[in-house]
GROMACS .gro file of C-alpha atoms in nm:
model
  286
    1MET     CA    1  -1.349  -4.892  -6.612
    2ARG     CA    2  -1.645  -5.087  -6.667
    3ASP     CA    3  -1.793  -4.951  -6.364
    4VAL     CA    4  -1.704  -4.584  -6.439
    5ALA     CA    5  -1.881  -4.642  -6.807
    6ALA     CA    6  -2.218  -4.728  -6.669
    7GLY     CA    7  -2.256  -4.515  -6.405
    8PHE     CA    8  -2.202  -4.260  -6.668
    9LYS     CA    9  -2.428  -4.448  -6.843
   10TYR     CA   10  -2.709  -4.373  -6.565
   11LEU     CA   11  -2.647  -3.974  -6.589
   12MET     CA   12  -2.734  -4.028  -6.955
   13ARG     CA   13  -3.050  -4.268  -6.905
   14GLY     CA   14  -3.160  -4.003  -6.692
   15GLN     CA   15  -3.143  -3.781  -6.901
   16ARG     CA   16  -3.297  -3.913  -7.188
   17TRP     CA   17  -3.623  -3.986  -6.916
   18VAL     CA   18  -3.660  -3.621  -6.950
   19VAL     CA   19  -3.596  -3.531  -7.221
   20ARG     CA   20  -3.923  -3.761  -7.359
   21HIS     CA   21  -4.158  -3.653  -7.058
   22GLY     CA   22  -4.076  -3.301  -7.135
   23LYS     CA   23  -4.314  -3.194  -6.881
   24GLN     CA   24  -4.164  -3.395  -6.557
   25PHE     CA   25  -3.884  -3.201  -6.626
   26GLY     CA   26  -4.015  -2.820  -6.743
   27PHE     CA   27  -4.159  -2.991  -6.274
   28GLY     CA   28  -3.814  -3.025  -6.182
   29LEU     CA   29  -3.662  -2.723  -6.308
   30ILE     CA   30  -3.831  -2.505  -6.057
   31PRO     CA   31  -3.667  -2.571  -5.714
   32GLY     CA   32  -3.385  -2.532  -5.911
   33LEU     CA   33  -3.351  -2.202  -5.991
   34ILE     CA   34  -3.505  -2.130  -5.672
   35THR     CA   35  -3.207  -2.228  -5.517
   36LEU     CA   36  -2.917  -2.077  -5.812
   37VAL     CA   37  -3.081  -1.717  -5.716
   38LEU     CA   38  -2.917  -1.778  -5.404
   39TYR     CA   39  -2.659  -1.953  -5.473
   40ALA     CA   40  -2.484  -1.672  -5.709
   41ALA     CA   41  -2.657  -1.391  -5.464
   42ALA     CA   42  -2.385  -1.614  -5.231
   43LEU     CA   43  -2.146  -1.616  -5.414
   44VAL     CA   44  -2.181  -1.262  -5.645
   45ALA     CA   45  -2.074  -1.133  -5.238
   46LEU     CA   46  -1.793  -1.320  -5.153
   47ALA     CA   47  -1.655  -1.173  -5.480
   48LEU     CA   48  -1.702  -0.881  -5.346
   49TRP     CA   49  -1.575  -0.845  -4.983
   50GLY     CA   50  -1.437  -1.211  -5.014
   51THR     CA   51  -1.073  -0.997  -4.988
   52ASP     CA   52  -1.217  -0.720  -4.682
   53PHE     CA   53  -1.312  -1.091  -4.514
   54VAL     CA   54  -0.946  -1.246  -4.631
   55SER     CA   55  -0.759  -0.911  -4.446
   56TRP     CA   56  -1.034  -0.939  -4.128
   57ALA     CA   57  -0.874  -1.299  -4.089
   58THR     CA   58  -0.545  -1.244  -4.154
   59PRO     CA   59  -0.387  -0.949  -3.970
   60PHE     CA   60  -0.095  -1.096  -3.835
   61ALA     CA   61   0.041  -0.973  -4.233
   62ASP     CA   62  -0.042  -0.653  -4.248
   63ASP     CA   63   0.332  -0.487  -4.146
   64TRP     CA   64   0.438  -0.783  -4.467
   65SER     CA   65   0.618  -0.596  -4.741
   66SER     CA   66   0.508  -0.590  -5.103
   67PRO     CA   67   0.428  -0.767  -5.235
   68TRP     CA   68   0.469  -1.086  -5.004
   69LEU     CA   69   0.163  -0.898  -4.862
   70GLY     CA   70  -0.094  -0.962  -5.147
   71LEU     CA   71   0.069  -1.232  -5.289
   72PHE     CA   72   0.011  -1.398  -4.958
   73ARG     CA   73  -0.380  -1.261  -4.887
   74GLY     CA   74  -0.445  -1.274  -5.273
   75PHE     CA   75  -0.379  -1.690  -5.263
   76LEU     CA   76  -0.572  -1.693  -4.964
   77THR     CA   77  -0.920  -1.479  -5.133
   78ALA     CA   78  -0.920  -1.763  -5.459
   79VAL     CA   79  -0.817  -2.012  -5.249
   80LEU     CA   80  -1.115  -1.955  -5.070
   81PHE     CA   81  -1.348  -1.888  -5.333
   82ALA     CA   82  -1.221  -2.253  -5.502
   83LEU     CA   83  -1.356  -2.362  -5.155
   84ALA     CA   84  -1.710  -2.197  -5.145
   85LEU     CA   85  -1.723  -2.297  -5.542
   86LEU     CA   86  -1.659  -2.706  -5.417
   87LEU     CA   87  -1.925  -2.695  -5.060
   88SER     CA   88  -2.185  -2.538  -5.343
   89VAL     CA   89  -2.139  -2.825  -5.604
   90VAL     CA   90  -2.209  -3.078  -5.293
   91THR     CA   91  -2.427  -2.858  -5.082
   92PHE     CA   92  -2.660  -2.763  -5.392
   93THR     CA   93  -2.785  -3.081  -5.406
   94ALA     CA   94  -2.887  -3.177  -5.078
   95VAL     CA   95  -3.072  -2.792  -5.061
   96THR     CA   96  -3.230  -2.825  -5.388
   97LEU     CA   97  -3.336  -3.169  -5.301
   98VAL     CA   98  -3.488  -3.050  -4.955
   99LEU     CA   99  -3.643  -2.728  -5.130
  100GLY     CA  100  -3.758  -2.973  -5.361
  101GLN     CA  101  -3.848  -3.253  -5.205
  102PRO     CA  102  -4.181  -3.314  -5.344
  103PHE     CA  103  -4.167  -3.232  -5.713
  104TYR     CA  104  -3.855  -3.453  -5.725
  105GLU     CA  105  -4.103  -3.739  -5.507
  106SER     CA  106  -4.344  -3.667  -5.789
  107LEU     CA  107  -4.035  -3.733  -6.037
  108SER     CA  108  -3.840  -4.035  -5.870
  109GLU     CA  109  -4.227  -4.200  -5.861
  110LYS     CA  110  -4.276  -4.184  -6.180
  111VAL     CA  111  -3.958  -4.308  -6.369
  112ASP     CA  112  -3.977  -4.645  -6.102
  113ARG     CA  113  -4.331  -4.659  -6.249
  114ASP     CA  114  -4.169  -4.626  -6.585
  115VAL     CA  115  -3.955  -4.917  -6.546
  116SER     CA  116  -4.094  -5.131  -6.324
  117PRO     CA  117  -4.282  -5.445  -6.519
  118ASP     CA  118  -4.538  -5.372  -6.282
  119GLY     CA  119  -4.593  -4.976  -6.315
  120THR     CA  120  -4.549  -5.058  -5.899
  121ALA     CA  121  -4.319  -4.757  -5.769
  122PRO     CA  122  -4.272  -4.842  -5.393
  123GLU     CA  123  -4.378  -4.607  -5.118
  124SER     CA  124  -4.252  -4.504  -4.756
  125GLY     CA  125  -4.584  -4.522  -4.615
  126LEU     CA  126  -4.473  -4.181  -4.349
  127PRO     CA  127  -4.652  -3.829  -4.396
  128LEU     CA  128  -4.469  -3.550  -4.632
  129TRP     CA  129  -4.327  -3.387  -4.266
  130ARG     CA  130  -4.183  -3.628  -4.204
  131GLU     CA  131  -4.006  -3.731  -4.554
  132LEU     CA  132  -3.864  -3.389  -4.514
  133LEU     CA  133  -3.736  -3.382  -4.224
  134ILE     CA  134  -3.599  -3.705  -4.213
  135SER     CA  135  -3.468  -3.578  -4.581
  136ALA     CA  136  -3.361  -3.279  -4.446
  137ARG     CA  137  -3.160  -3.432  -4.135
  138ASP     CA  138  -2.979  -3.679  -4.394
  139SER     CA  139  -2.897  -3.407  -4.589
  140LEU     CA  140  -2.685  -3.155  -4.300
  141ARG     CA  141  -2.544  -3.542  -4.217
  142ILE     CA  142  -2.428  -3.494  -4.586
  143VAL     CA  143  -2.366  -3.178  -4.564
  144ALA     CA  144  -2.146  -3.260  -4.277
  145ARG     CA  145  -1.874  -3.500  -4.384
  146ALA     CA  146  -1.889  -3.270  -4.693
  147LEU     CA  147  -1.720  -3.021  -4.507
  148VAL     CA  148  -1.442  -3.215  -4.284
  149TRP     CA  149  -1.361  -3.334  -4.653
  150GLY     CA  150  -1.369  -3.024  -4.771
  151VAL     CA  151  -1.152  -2.831  -4.457
  152LEU     CA  152  -0.933  -3.089  -4.571
  153LEU     CA  153  -0.893  -3.056  -4.894
  154PHE     CA  154  -0.856  -2.647  -4.868
  155ALA     CA  155  -0.561  -2.699  -4.560
  156LEU     CA  156  -0.333  -2.966  -4.817
  157GLY     CA  157  -0.405  -2.671  -5.091
  158PHE     CA  158  -0.139  -2.533  -4.955
  159ILE     CA  159   0.144  -2.807  -5.046
  160PRO     CA  160   0.347  -2.672  -5.329
  161PHE     CA  161   0.244  -2.857  -5.620
  162VAL     CA  162   0.067  -3.136  -5.519
  163GLY     CA  163  -0.222  -2.861  -5.394
  164GLN     CA  164  -0.239  -2.692  -5.746
  165THR     CA  165  -0.286  -3.055  -5.849
  166VAL     CA  166  -0.336  -3.368  -5.657
  167VAL     CA  167  -0.558  -3.229  -5.488
  168PRO     CA  168  -0.793  -3.046  -5.701
  169VAL     CA  169  -0.858  -3.418  -5.849
  170ILE     CA  170  -0.972  -3.562  -5.583
  171GLY     CA  171  -1.190  -3.250  -5.424
  172PHE     CA  172  -1.431  -3.368  -5.725
  173PHE     CA  173  -1.443  -3.760  -5.626
  174VAL     CA  174  -1.481  -3.643  -5.354
  175THR     CA  175  -1.760  -3.401  -5.498
  176GLY     CA  176  -1.882  -3.705  -5.683
  177PHE     CA  177  -1.967  -3.909  -5.397
  178PHE     CA  178  -2.140  -3.706  -5.225
  179LEU     CA  179  -2.391  -3.578  -5.502
  180THR     CA  180  -2.450  -3.953  -5.615
  181GLU     CA  181  -2.518  -4.026  -5.244
  182GLU     CA  182  -2.734  -3.734  -5.276
  183LEU     CA  183  -2.953  -3.766  -5.552
  184THR     CA  184  -2.939  -4.142  -5.516
  185ALA     CA  185  -3.150  -4.113  -5.154
  186VAL     CA  186  -3.424  -3.982  -5.323
  187ALA     CA  187  -3.483  -4.340  -5.442
  188LEU     CA  188  -3.415  -4.559  -5.164
  189GLN     CA  189  -3.505  -4.352  -4.908
  190ARG     CA  190  -3.858  -4.428  -5.021
  191ARG     CA  191  -3.748  -4.790  -4.997
  192GLY     CA  192  -3.664  -4.732  -4.633
  193VAL     CA  193  -3.282  -4.761  -4.706
  194VAL     CA  194  -3.147  -4.511  -4.402
  195LEU     CA  195  -2.859  -4.335  -4.452
  196ARG     CA  196  -2.574  -4.573  -4.333
  197ASP     CA  197  -2.647  -4.778  -4.523
  198ARG     CA  198  -2.702  -4.604  -4.807
  199LEU     CA  199  -2.312  -4.483  -4.798
  200THR     CA  200  -2.219  -4.864  -4.723
  201MET     CA  201  -2.340  -4.938  -5.054
  202LEU     CA  202  -2.240  -4.641  -5.233
  203ARG     CA  203  -1.899  -4.723  -5.060
  204SER     CA  204  -1.891  -5.033  -5.200
  205ARG     CA  205  -1.890  -4.957  -5.501
  206ARG     CA  206  -1.705  -4.661  -5.560
  207THR     CA  207  -1.555  -4.700  -5.976
  208LEU     CA  208  -1.945  -4.722  -6.056
  209VAL     CA  209  -2.057  -4.384  -5.827
  210TRP     CA  210  -1.760  -4.130  -5.924
  211GLY     CA  211  -1.858  -4.221  -6.360
  212PHE     CA  212  -2.233  -4.122  -6.197
  213GLY     CA  213  -2.117  -3.816  -5.946
  214THR     CA  214  -1.769  -3.694  -6.050
  215PRO     CA  215  -1.890  -3.615  -6.456
  216LEU     CA  216  -2.210  -3.395  -6.284
  217GLY     CA  217  -1.995  -3.219  -6.038
  218LEU     CA  218  -1.808  -3.138  -6.319
  219ALA     CA  219  -2.085  -3.016  -6.519
  220PHE     CA  220  -2.231  -2.806  -6.202
  221LEU     CA  221  -1.991  -2.550  -6.207
  222VAL     CA  222  -2.083  -2.401  -6.531
  223PRO     CA  223  -2.372  -2.170  -6.482
  224PHE     CA  224  -2.715  -2.239  -6.447
  225VAL     CA  225  -2.593  -2.621  -6.608
  226ALA     CA  226  -2.708  -2.753  -6.244
  227VAL     CA  227  -3.044  -2.655  -6.334
  228PHE     CA  228  -3.089  -2.813  -6.583
  229LEU     CA  229  -2.947  -3.119  -6.486
  230MET     CA  230  -3.117  -3.169  -6.171
  231PRO     CA  231  -3.410  -3.320  -6.253
  232GLY     CA  232  -3.249  -3.595  -6.528
  233ALA     CA  233  -2.996  -3.643  -6.199
  234VAL     CA  234  -3.288  -3.795  -6.016
  235ALA     CA  235  -3.461  -3.995  -6.306
  236GLY     CA  236  -3.082  -4.144  -6.307
  237ALA     CA  237  -2.986  -4.206  -6.007
  238THR     CA  238  -3.363  -4.351  -5.861
  239LEU     CA  239  -3.153  -4.613  -6.165
  240MET     CA  240  -2.919  -4.696  -6.062
  241ALA     CA  241  -3.065  -4.754  -5.763
  242ARG     CA  242  -3.294  -4.957  -5.849
  243ASP     CA  243  -2.990  -5.181  -5.987
  244LEU     CA  244  -2.823  -5.165  -5.682
  245LEU     CA  245  -3.016  -5.308  -5.518
  246GLY     CA  246  -3.098  -5.581  -5.812
  247GLU     CA  247  -3.515  -5.506  -5.880
  248GLU     CA  248  -3.579  -5.609  -6.241
  249THR     CA  249  -3.624  -5.317  -6.515
  250ARG     CA  250  -3.742  -5.354  -6.786
  251GLU     CA  251  -3.533  -5.237  -7.093
  252GLU     CA  252  -3.401  -4.955  -7.232
  253ASN     CA  253  -3.584  -4.898  -7.532
  254SER     CA  254  -3.915  -4.965  -7.341
  255ALA     CA  255  -3.951  -4.726  -7.134
  256ASP     CA  256  -4.142  -4.501  -7.351
  257GLY     CA  257  -4.403  -4.755  -7.273
  258ASP     CA  258  -4.388  -4.966  -7.547
  259PRO     CA  259  -4.524  -5.287  -7.510
  260ALA     CA  260  -4.404  -5.469  -7.750
  261ASN     CA  261  -4.054  -5.486  -7.495
  262PRO     CA  262  -3.974  -5.778  -7.319
  263VAL     CA  263  -3.946  -5.794  -6.884
  264HIS     CA  264  -3.646  -5.906  -6.800
  265PRO     CA  265  -3.438  -5.869  -6.449
  266VAL     CA  266  -3.130  -5.652  -6.459
  267HIS     CA  267  -2.836  -5.778  -6.250
  268PRO     CA  268  -2.769  -5.573  -5.964
  269VAL     CA  269  -2.415  -5.339  -6.019
  270GLY     CA  270  -2.318  -5.394  -5.617
  271PRO     CA  271  -2.516  -5.602  -5.284
  272ALA     CA  272  -2.909  -5.606  -5.331
  273ASN     CA  273  -2.913  -5.413  -4.967
  274PRO     CA  274  -2.652  -5.490  -4.799
  275ALA     CA  275  -2.747  -5.447  -4.448
  276GLY     CA  276  -3.040  -5.632  -4.568
  277PRO     CA  277  -3.466  -5.597  -4.634
  278THR     CA  278  -3.627  -5.321  -4.546
  279ASN     CA  279  -3.957  -5.244  -4.549
  280PRO     CA  280  -4.080  -4.969  -4.842
  281THR     CA  281  -4.408  -4.969  -4.646
  282GLY     CA  282  -4.293  -4.914  -4.315
  283PRO     CA  283  -4.171  -4.667  -4.142
  284VAL     CA  284  -3.857  -4.483  -4.166
  285SER     CA  285  -3.602  -4.569  -3.895
  286TRP     CA  286  -3.455  -4.272  -3.701
   0.00000   0.00000   0.00000
């Protein structure tokens, strides 16, 4: 439970950071607004034509008598829309981070400089086009993993009682994990930590990850909330990434830049880069 509380604390610290830095908050809203419009259009289209799609996909049920035909296709339509919501929550972050890579890279670097004892931030040393390419490639890999989980949970949703109780809970924990991976990737990629090593690091602290990502995933189900929480989520994920790697961080109450507050090393909440040392200024491994 301590790790869960610690994960949630990172999320709150990130939101407080962007509130104190209003310019960065407004800057970070732009990619989310663009993605929200695209996803809203897709979900509206699914709501309008989802029933037609289910009817087309289940021709074997055309001769079923009433009310079984309506109940069967109505259930499938509801499950299809629920699956679309789950995938939209998972992929919203990935798509927003790809579209807003320059925005969130800048925000994450400013968080690093603000809380770093020496006021510096790690840099990848890569050109922007290559950073975008690596981010898009890693996001596609995460989305593919999320789709596998989504299909599995969709199939388990047909199990009576379990499909309506246990499966949705598992779905939110899965969503929370992948959300956290996408968000911490902004800071970890600049440090040369590749996707495989990021996943290993996060799996070693699942409860911490769930404490950060699961409440965020639940909040993302509320319209427009995802847009307003994204800047703070990136900031909080940057703080968590620093501590996962055992980097020194100033006291939280010195994040506003008060030099009177002392600098102290933060004890890492997980293994410091389990895959070994990284090269924060060198090329990222493909």
